PDB file of C-alpha atoms in Angstrom:
ATOM      1  CA  UNK A   1      73.507 107.387 114.643  1.00 34.00           C
ATOM      2  CA  UNK A   2      76.365 109.391 113.587  1.00 32.00           C
ATOM      3  CA  UNK A   3      75.912 111.473 110.351  1.00 32.00           C
ATOM      4  CA  UNK A   4      79.285 111.408 107.946  1.00 38.00           C
ATOM      5  CA  UNK A   5      79.680 113.386 105.261  1.00 37.00           C
ATOM      6  CA  UNK A   6      82.211 112.965 102.474  1.00 43.00           C
ATOM      7  CA  UNK A   7      84.564 116.204 102.069  1.00 39.00           C
ATOM      8  CA  UNK A   8      85.073 115.601  98.583  1.00 39.00           C
ATOM      9  CA  UNK A   9      81.298 114.714  97.015  1.00 44.00           C
ATOM     10  CA  UNK A  10      79.390 116.165 100.012  1.00 48.00           C
ATOM     11  CA  UNK A  11      77.359 112.518 100.297  1.00 50.00           C
ATOM     12  CA  UNK A  12      75.800 112.150 104.015  1.00 46.00           C
ATOM     13  CA  UNK A  13      76.003 109.123 105.285  1.00 48.00           C
ATOM     14  CA  UNK A  14      74.355 107.658 108.434  1.00 44.00           C
ATOM     15  CA  UNK A  15      75.877 104.813 110.434  1.00 47.00           C
ATOM     16  CA  UNK A  16      75.972 103.560 114.176  1.00 42.00           C
ATOM     17  CA  UNK A  17      78.929 103.983 116.365  1.00 43.00           C
ATOM     18  CA  UNK A  18      81.467 105.467 113.834  1.00 45.00           C
ATOM     19  CA  UNK A  19      84.646 106.986 114.868  1.00 43.00           C
ATOM     20  CA  UNK A  20      86.146 109.040 111.768  1.00 41.00           C
ATOM     21  CA  UNK A  21      89.744 109.793 111.097  1.00 45.00           C
ATOM     22  CA  UNK A  22      91.306 111.041 107.729  1.00 43.00           C
ATOM     23  CA  UNK A  23      93.136 108.829 105.677  1.00 48.00           C
ATOM     24  CA  UNK A  24      93.465 108.136 101.928  1.00 51.00           C
ATOM     25  CA  UNK A  25      96.264 106.815  99.512  1.00 56.00           C
ATOM     26  CA  UNK A  26      96.190 108.115  96.084  1.00 55.00           C
ATOM     27  CA  UNK A  27      97.563 106.704  92.873  1.00 53.00           C
ATOM     28  CA  UNK A  28      99.067 109.223  90.506  1.00 51.00           C
ATOM     29  CA  UNK A  29      98.495 109.016  86.854  1.00 55.00           C
ATOM     30  CA  UNK A  30     100.737 107.151  84.823  1.00 51.00           C
ATOM     31  CA  UNK A  31     102.588 108.287  81.515  1.00 50.00           C
ATOM     32  CA  UNK A  32     100.628 107.848  78.604  1.00 50.00           C
ATOM     33  CA  UNK A  33     102.262 104.904  76.915  1.00 47.00           C
ATOM     34  CA  UNK A  34     101.253 101.546  76.148  1.00 47.00           C
ATOM     35  CA  UNK A  35     102.380  98.100  77.322  1.00 46.00           C
ATOM     36  CA  UNK A  36     101.538  94.606  76.588  1.00 44.00           C
ATOM     37  CA  UNK A  37      98.788  93.244  78.469  1.00 46.00           C
ATOM     38  CA  UNK A  38     100.698  90.701  79.597  1.00 45.00           C
ATOM     39  CA  UNK A  39     103.047  92.961  81.337  1.00 44.00           C
ATOM     40  CA  UNK A  40     100.184  94.380  83.323  1.00 51.00           C
ATOM     41  CA  UNK A  41      98.001  91.781  84.044  1.00 55.00           C
ATOM     42  CA  UNK A  42      99.902  88.661  85.692  1.00 53.00           C
ATOM     43  CA  UNK A  43      98.508  85.001  85.525  1.00 54.00           C
ATOM     44  CA  UNK A  44      98.180  82.799  88.053  1.00 51.00           C
ATOM     45  CA  UNK A  45      98.271  79.201  87.664  1.00 53.00           C
ATOM     46  CA  UNK A  46      95.380  77.294  88.632  1.00 52.00           C
ATOM     47  CA  UNK A  47      97.344  74.222  90.108  1.00 51.00           C
ATOM     48  CA  UNK A  48      99.446  76.212  92.291  1.00 52.00           C
ATOM     49  CA  UNK A  49      98.739  75.526  95.851  1.00 57.00           C
ATOM     50  CA  UNK A  50      97.572  78.577  98.090  1.00 54.00           C
ATOM     51  CA  UNK A  51     100.659  79.569 100.412  1.00 61.00           C
ATOM     52  CA  UNK A  52     100.269  79.223 104.175  1.00 80.00           C
ATOM     53  CA  UNK A  53      98.581  82.434 105.740  1.00 87.00           C
ATOM     54  CA  UNK A  54     100.984  85.025 107.126  1.00 90.00           C
ATOM     55  CA  UNK A  55      98.158  86.757 109.309  1.00 92.00           C
ATOM     56  CA  UNK A  56      94.929  85.914 111.143  1.00 92.00           C
ATOM     57  CA  UNK A  57      93.527  89.135 109.729  1.00 94.00           C
ATOM     58  CA  UNK A  58      90.800  88.852 107.129  1.00 95.00           C
ATOM     59  CA  UNK A  59      91.286  91.399 104.098  1.00 96.00           C
ATOM     60  CA  UNK A  60      88.570  92.537 101.599  1.00 96.00           C
ATOM     61  CA  UNK A  61      89.608  94.567  98.425  1.00 97.00           C
ATOM     62  CA  UNK A  62      86.621  96.186  96.814  1.00 97.00           C
ATOM     63  CA  UNK A  63      86.236  98.059  93.377  1.00 97.00           C
ATOM     64  CA  UNK A  64      83.024  98.594  91.022  1.00 97.00           C
ATOM     65  CA  UNK A  65      83.235  95.289  88.952  1.00 97.00           C
ATOM     66  CA  UNK A  66      85.569  92.777  90.823  1.00 98.00           C
ATOM     67  CA  UNK A  67      87.436  92.579  87.368  1.00 97.00           C
ATOM     68  CA  UNK A  68      90.452  94.972  87.140  1.00 97.00           C
ATOM     69  CA  UNK A  69      91.962  96.916  90.390  1.00 97.00           C
ATOM     70  CA  UNK A  70      90.343  94.589  93.031  1.00 98.00           C
ATOM     71  CA  UNK A  71      91.345  91.593  91.390  1.00 98.00           C
ATOM     72  CA  UNK A  72      95.082  92.464  90.396  1.00 98.00           C
ATOM     73  CA  UNK A  73      95.222  93.219  94.367  1.00 98.00           C
ATOM     74  CA  UNK A  74      93.592  89.975  95.235  1.00 98.00           C
ATOM     75  CA  UNK A  75      95.775  88.229  93.165  1.00 97.00           C
ATOM     76  CA  UNK A  76      98.829  89.765  94.850  1.00 97.00           C
ATOM     77  CA  UNK A  77      97.853  89.447  97.997  1.00 97.00           C
ATOM     78  CA  UNK A  78      96.839  85.713  97.593  1.00 96.00           C
ATOM     79  CA  UNK A  79     100.313  85.011  96.635  1.00 95.00           C
ATOM     80  CA  UNK A  80     101.731  86.807  99.677  1.00 95.00           C
ATOM     81  CA  UNK A  81      99.718  84.371 101.886  1.00 95.00           C
ATOM     82  CA  UNK A  82      97.031  86.956 103.158  1.00 96.00           C
ATOM     83  CA  UNK A  83      93.216  85.642 104.000  1.00 97.00           C
ATOM     84  CA  UNK A  84      91.892  87.841 100.956  1.00 97.00           C
ATOM     85  CA  UNK A  85      88.489  88.215  99.167  1.00 98.00           C
ATOM     86  CA  UNK A  86      87.553  90.466  96.724  1.00 98.00           C
ATOM     87  CA  UNK A  87      84.295  92.210  95.490  1.00 98.00           C
ATOM     88  CA  UNK A  88      82.307  94.638  93.220  1.00 98.00           C
ATOM     89  CA  UNK A  89      79.844  97.322  94.736  1.00 97.00           C
ATOM     90  CA  UNK A  90      77.833  98.108  90.688  1.00 96.00           C
ATOM     91  CA  UNK A  91      74.355  97.007  90.138  1.00 96.00           C
ATOM     92  CA  UNK A  92      76.067  94.687  87.221  1.00 97.00           C
ATOM     93  CA  UNK A  93      79.713  93.862  85.642  1.00 97.00           C
ATOM     94  CA  UNK A  94      80.810  96.056  82.839  1.00 96.00           C
ATOM     95  CA  UNK A  95      83.627  95.735  80.502  1.00 96.00           C
ATOM     96  CA  UNK A  96      84.670  98.060  78.094  1.00 95.00           C
ATOM     97  CA  UNK A  97      83.146  97.604  74.561  1.00 95.00           C
ATOM     98  CA  UNK A  98      83.875  99.033  70.789  1.00 93.00           C
ATOM     99  CA  UNK A  99      82.899 102.243  72.322  1.00 93.00           C
ATOM    100  CA  UNK A 100      82.138 104.153  75.164  1.00 90.00           C
ATOM    101  CA  UNK A 101      78.231 103.860  75.016  1.00 92.00           C
ATOM    102  CA  UNK A 102      78.667  99.994  74.159  1.00 94.00           C
ATOM    103  CA  UNK A 103      79.999  98.262  77.301  1.00 95.00           C
ATOM    104  CA  UNK A 104      79.892  94.650  77.816  1.00 97.00           C
ATOM    105  CA  UNK A 105      77.214  94.163  80.813  1.00 97.00           C
ATOM    106  CA  UNK A 106      76.808  91.014  82.781  1.00 98.00           C
ATOM    107  CA  UNK A 107      75.235  89.767  85.968  1.00 97.00           C
ATOM    108  CA  UNK A 108      77.607  89.173  88.927  1.00 97.00           C
ATOM    109  CA  UNK A 109      76.269  85.672  88.652  1.00 96.00           C
ATOM    110  CA  UNK A 110      78.382  85.517  85.168  1.00 97.00           C
ATOM    111  CA  UNK A 111      81.490  83.254  85.467  1.00 98.00           C
ATOM    112  CA  UNK A 112      84.693  84.862  84.170  1.00 98.00           C
ATOM    113  CA  UNK A 113      84.792  82.058  82.186  1.00 98.00           C
ATOM    114  CA  UNK A 114      81.502  82.450  80.135  1.00 98.00           C
ATOM    115  CA  UNK A 115      82.349  86.461  79.985  1.00 98.00           C
ATOM    116  CA  UNK A 116      86.068  85.326  78.574  1.00 98.00           C
ATOM    117  CA  UNK A 117      84.275  82.975  76.005  1.00 97.00           C
ATOM    118  CA  UNK A 118      81.622  85.527  74.936  1.00 97.00           C
ATOM    119  CA  UNK A 119      84.458  88.492  74.285  1.00 97.00           C
ATOM    120  CA  UNK A 120      86.163  86.148  72.460  1.00 97.00           C
ATOM    121  CA  UNK A 121      83.552  85.160  70.158  1.00 97.00           C
ATOM    122  CA  UNK A 122      82.691  88.898  69.895  1.00 97.00           C
ATOM    123  CA  UNK A 123      86.442  89.970  68.699  1.00 97.00           C
ATOM    124  CA  UNK A 124      88.958  88.283  69.664  1.00 97.00           C
ATOM    125  CA  UNK A 125      91.455  90.489  68.193  1.00 96.00           C
ATOM    126  CA  UNK A 126      90.299  93.373  69.845  1.00 97.00           C
ATOM    127  CA  UNK A 127      89.549  92.444  73.455  1.00 97.00           C
ATOM    128  CA  UNK A 128      93.263  90.824  73.184  1.00 96.00           C
ATOM    129  CA  UNK A 129      94.490  93.922  72.133  1.00 95.00           C
ATOM    130  CA  UNK A 130      92.847  96.043  74.928  1.00 94.00           C
ATOM    131  CA  UNK A 131      94.106  93.256  77.813  1.00 95.00           C
ATOM    132  CA  UNK A 132      90.302  92.334  78.537  1.00 97.00           C
ATOM    133  CA  UNK A 133      90.803  88.518  77.666  1.00 97.00           C
ATOM    134  CA  UNK A 134      94.187  88.720  79.758  1.00 97.00           C
ATOM    135  CA  UNK A 135      92.418  90.027  82.661  1.00 97.00           C
ATOM    136  CA  UNK A 136      89.654  87.809  82.451  1.00 98.00           C
ATOM    137  CA  UNK A 137      91.744  84.633  81.708  1.00 97.00           C
ATOM    138  CA  UNK A 138      93.642  85.476  85.277  1.00 97.00           C
ATOM    139  CA  UNK A 139      90.381  86.217  86.835  1.00 98.00           C
ATOM    140  CA  UNK A 140      89.019  82.644  86.552  1.00 97.00           C
ATOM    141  CA  UNK A 141      92.138  80.997  87.698  1.00 96.00           C
ATOM    142  CA  UNK A 142      91.599  83.167  91.081  1.00 97.00           C
ATOM    143  CA  UNK A 143      87.844  82.141  91.331  1.00 97.00           C
ATOM    144  CA  UNK A 144      84.776  81.382  89.705  1.00 97.00           C
ATOM    145  CA  UNK A 145      83.036  84.677  89.437  1.00 98.00           C
ATOM    146  CA  UNK A 146      82.820  88.089  90.294  1.00 98.00           C
ATOM    147  CA  UNK A 147      81.026  88.881  93.752  1.00 98.00           C
ATOM    148  CA  UNK A 148      78.937  91.963  94.785  1.00 98.00           C
ATOM    149  CA  UNK A 149      80.132  92.976  98.391  1.00 97.00           C
ATOM    150  CA  UNK A 150      76.241  94.129  99.184  1.00 96.00           C
ATOM    151  CA  UNK A 151      75.333  90.487  98.703  1.00 95.00           C
ATOM    152  CA  UNK A 152      78.180  89.056 100.798  1.00 94.00           C
ATOM    153  CA  UNK A 153      77.517  89.267 104.941  1.00 88.00           C
ATOM    154  CA  UNK A 154      81.174  88.376 105.800  1.00 91.00           C
ATOM    155  CA  UNK A 155      82.966  90.144 108.398  1.00 88.00           C
ATOM    156  CA  UNK A 156      86.396  91.444 107.688  1.00 91.00           C
ATOM    157  CA  UNK A 157      89.514  93.101 109.584  1.00 89.00           C
ATOM    158  CA  UNK A 158      90.275  95.330 106.757  1.00 92.00           C
ATOM    159  CA  UNK A 159      88.640  96.545 103.936  1.00 92.00           C
ATOM    160  CA  UNK A 160      90.273  98.360 101.287  1.00 92.00           C
ATOM    161  CA  UNK A 161      88.251 100.264  98.220  1.00 92.00           C
ATOM    162  CA  UNK A 162      89.929 101.748  94.897  1.00 92.00           C
ATOM    163  CA  UNK A 163      87.905 104.617  94.543  1.00 90.00           C
ATOM    164  CA  UNK A 164      85.962 107.277  96.441  1.00 87.00           C
ATOM    165  CA  UNK A 165      82.431 106.304  95.165  1.00 92.00           C
ATOM    166  CA  UNK A 166      82.909 102.512  95.918  1.00 93.00           C
ATOM    167  CA  UNK A 167      84.253 103.656  99.403  1.00 89.00           C
ATOM    168  CA  UNK A 168      80.728 105.514  99.902  1.00 89.00           C
ATOM    169  CA  UNK A 169      78.784 102.360  98.694  1.00 93.00           C
ATOM    170  CA  UNK A 170      80.810 100.138 100.985  1.00 91.00           C
ATOM    171  CA  UNK A 171      79.782 102.552 104.011  1.00 88.00           C
ATOM    172  CA  UNK A 172      76.363 102.805 103.059  1.00 90.00           C
ATOM    173  CA  UNK A 173      75.723  98.797 102.793  1.00 90.00           C
ATOM    174  CA  UNK A 174      77.574  98.526 106.368  1.00 86.00           C
ATOM    175  CA  UNK A 175      75.421 100.907 107.874  1.00 81.00           C
ATOM    176  CA  UNK A 176      72.648  98.570 107.319  1.00 83.00           C
ATOM    177  CA  UNK A 177      74.287  95.426 108.637  1.00 78.00           C
ATOM    178  CA  UNK A 178      73.604  94.393 112.178  1.00 70.00           C
ATOM    179  CA  UNK A 179      75.313  91.730 114.134  1.00 60.00           C
ATOM    180  CA  UNK A 180      76.372  90.504 117.692  1.00 57.00           C
ATOM    181  CA  UNK A 181      80.231  90.294 117.616  1.00 61.00           C
ATOM    182  CA  UNK A 182      80.993  94.114 118.273  1.00 65.00           C
ATOM    183  CA  UNK A 183      83.895  93.628 115.369  1.00 72.00           C
ATOM    184  CA  UNK A 184      85.886  96.470 114.423  1.00 79.00           C
ATOM    185  CA  UNK A 185      86.603  97.022 111.043  1.00 84.00           C
ATOM    186  CA  UNK A 186      88.555  99.370 109.070  1.00 86.00           C
ATOM    187  CA  UNK A 187      87.859 101.197 106.123  1.00 87.00           C
ATOM    188  CA  UNK A 188      90.563 102.801 103.946  1.00 88.00           C
ATOM    189  CA  UNK A 189      90.361 103.817 100.284  1.00 87.00           C
ATOM    190  CA  UNK A 190      93.288 103.547  97.868  1.00 87.00           C
ATOM    191  CA  UNK A 191      92.332 105.912  94.955  1.00 87.00           C
ATOM    192  CA  UNK A 192      93.337 104.098  91.682  1.00 92.00           C
ATOM    193  CA  UNK A 193      92.494 105.011  88.047  1.00 93.00           C
ATOM    194  CA  UNK A 194      90.600 101.815  86.090  1.00 95.00           C
ATOM    195  CA  UNK A 195      93.321 100.819  83.812  1.00 94.00           C
ATOM    196  CA  UNK A 196      95.442  97.617  83.712  1.00 93.00           C
ATOM    197  CA  UNK A 197      98.736  99.862  84.469  1.00 94.00           C
ATOM    198  CA  UNK A 198      97.327 101.757  87.380  1.00 94.00           C
ATOM    199  CA  UNK A 199      95.741  98.502  88.828  1.00 95.00           C
ATOM    200  CA  UNK A 200      99.508  97.180  88.716  1.00 95.00           C
ATOM    201  CA  UNK A 201     100.356 100.025  90.608  1.00 92.00           C
ATOM    202  CA  UNK A 202      97.934 100.081  92.889  1.00 91.00           C
ATOM    203  CA  UNK A 203      98.058  96.741  93.700  1.00 95.00           C
ATOM    204  CA  UNK A 204     101.416  97.243  95.329  1.00 93.00           C
ATOM    205  CA  UNK A 205     100.522 100.013  97.177  1.00 90.00           C
ATOM    206  CA  UNK A 206      97.498  98.008  98.987  1.00 93.00           C
ATOM    207  CA  UNK A 207     100.440  95.018  99.436  1.00 95.00           C
ATOM    208  CA  UNK A 208     102.518  97.195 101.077  1.00 92.00           C
ATOM    209  CA  UNK A 209      99.993  98.701 103.104  1.00 91.00           C
ATOM    210  CA  UNK A 210      98.462  95.389 104.322  1.00 93.00           C
ATOM    211  CA  UNK A 211     101.729  94.409 105.098  1.00 93.00           C
ATOM    212  CA  UNK A 212     102.537  96.862 107.540  1.00 91.00           C
ATOM    213  CA  UNK A 213      98.813  96.717 108.996  1.00 92.00           C
ATOM    214  CA  UNK A 214      99.405  92.821 109.653  1.00 91.00           C
ATOM    215  CA  UNK A 215     102.893  93.176 110.885  1.00 90.00           C
ATOM    216  CA  UNK A 216     101.367  95.535 113.772  1.00 86.00           C
ATOM    217  CA  UNK A 217     101.353  94.343 117.195  1.00 80.00           C
ATOM    218  CA  UNK A 218      98.103  96.281 117.679  1.00 84.00           C
ATOM    219  CA  UNK A 219      96.960  97.426 114.395  1.00 83.00           C
ATOM    220  CA  UNK A 220      93.839  98.861 115.631  1.00 80.00           C
ATOM    221  CA  UNK A 221      95.982 101.141 118.281  1.00 80.00           C
ATOM    222  CA  UNK A 222      98.446 101.938 115.601  1.00 83.00           C
ATOM    223  CA  UNK A 223      96.544 102.434 112.250  1.00 81.00           C
ATOM    224  CA  UNK A 224      97.359 106.037 112.295  1.00 78.00           C
ATOM    225  CA  UNK A 225     101.261 105.597 113.139  1.00 83.00           C
ATOM    226  CA  UNK A 226     100.997 102.851 110.213  1.00 83.00           C
ATOM    227  CA  UNK A 227      99.363 105.499 108.058  1.00 78.00           C
ATOM    228  CA  UNK A 228     101.713 108.070 108.970  1.00 77.00           C
ATOM    229  CA  UNK A 229     104.793 106.023 107.952  1.00 81.00           C
ATOM    230  CA  UNK A 230     103.156 104.834 104.725  1.00 79.00           C
ATOM    231  CA  UNK A 231     103.035 108.613 103.712  1.00 73.00           C
ATOM    232  CA  UNK A 232     106.552 109.621 104.624  1.00 76.00           C
ATOM    233  CA  UNK A 233     108.084 106.463 102.866  1.00 74.00           C
ATOM    234  CA  UNK A 234     106.088 107.032  99.980  1.00 64.00           C
ATOM    235  CA  UNK A 235     105.938 110.911  99.517  1.00 57.00           C
ATOM    236  CA  UNK A 236     108.455 110.960  96.745  1.00 36.00           C
ATOM    237  CA  UNK A 237     106.602 108.501  94.754  1.00 36.00           C
ATOM    238  CA  UNK A 238     102.764 108.700  95.260  1.00 36.00           C
ATOM    239  CA  UNK A 239     101.141 111.989  96.945  1.00 34.00           C
ATOM    240  CA  UNK A 240      99.216 111.067  99.469  1.00 33.00           C
ATOM    241  CA  UNK A 241      95.764 113.193 100.550  1.00 32.00           C
ATOM    242  CA  UNK A 242      93.988 113.126 103.436  1.00 33.00           C
ATOM    243  CA  UNK A 243      90.463 112.302 103.216  1.00 37.00           C
ATOM    244  CA  UNK A 244      88.556 109.537 105.471  1.00 37.00           C
ATOM    245  CA  UNK A 245      89.580 106.504 107.477  1.00 39.00           C
ATOM    246  CA  UNK A 246      86.537 104.705 108.908  1.00 42.00           C
ATOM    247  CA  UNK A 247      86.746 102.650 112.184  1.00 39.00           C
ATOM    248  CA  UNK A 248      83.222 100.639 112.304  1.00 39.00           C
ATOM    249  CA  UNK A 249      81.813  98.576 114.567  1.00 37.00           C
ATOM    250  CA  UNK A 250      78.794  96.450 113.897  1.00 36.00           C
ATOM    251  CA  UNK A 251      76.023  95.990 116.812  1.00 31.00           C
TER     252      UNK A 251
END
């Protein structure tokens, strides 16, 4: 068993057969300006057919509540034809409420439609203004309800988290799993602030990263080169800070 420590938080993680390489992408803080929720949370018509898959790789995007950051990326990658799933790692789903100490809390089994109706009933004007109703309307067009990563046992080729804490939670859960496929999974973190505008920016970064990985002839062997090229290409727009990339084999 190998012991892995986060260079930022100092959290220790014990995992089997772990190869560690350092890489992280960070989304810069966006300017303090308001935008219409419709501009930062695009809807997906429910009657649009799923495009043909552009890659055989299975991809997952993970944030805390499977609401904003992971669903924005899920929406974009699905439209682009990738085999995509999204998850949260929290114990429950939390959405902003009328004050910081009064969030709206739901279980992961609560459908997006029910969350939408609940917030609309509580204060339609307030939750329209802060973009939550528009976000939930988008989410329910993509899938039925949020999903918790720890309750899903599917195997993925690429897992992209949206926050270091979520990254730690994903690694902790994967360290407890067992299987017989010896499947290599690359886990990367793209740090994204949890607001509508940065989620939109982050989704495009994730899409570009996934596109470069999927068009590679051997993404496992070329992962370091792919990341390096992303750093060169994005250095003027998105500062890239070295942290952790884990290649994890489940045995």
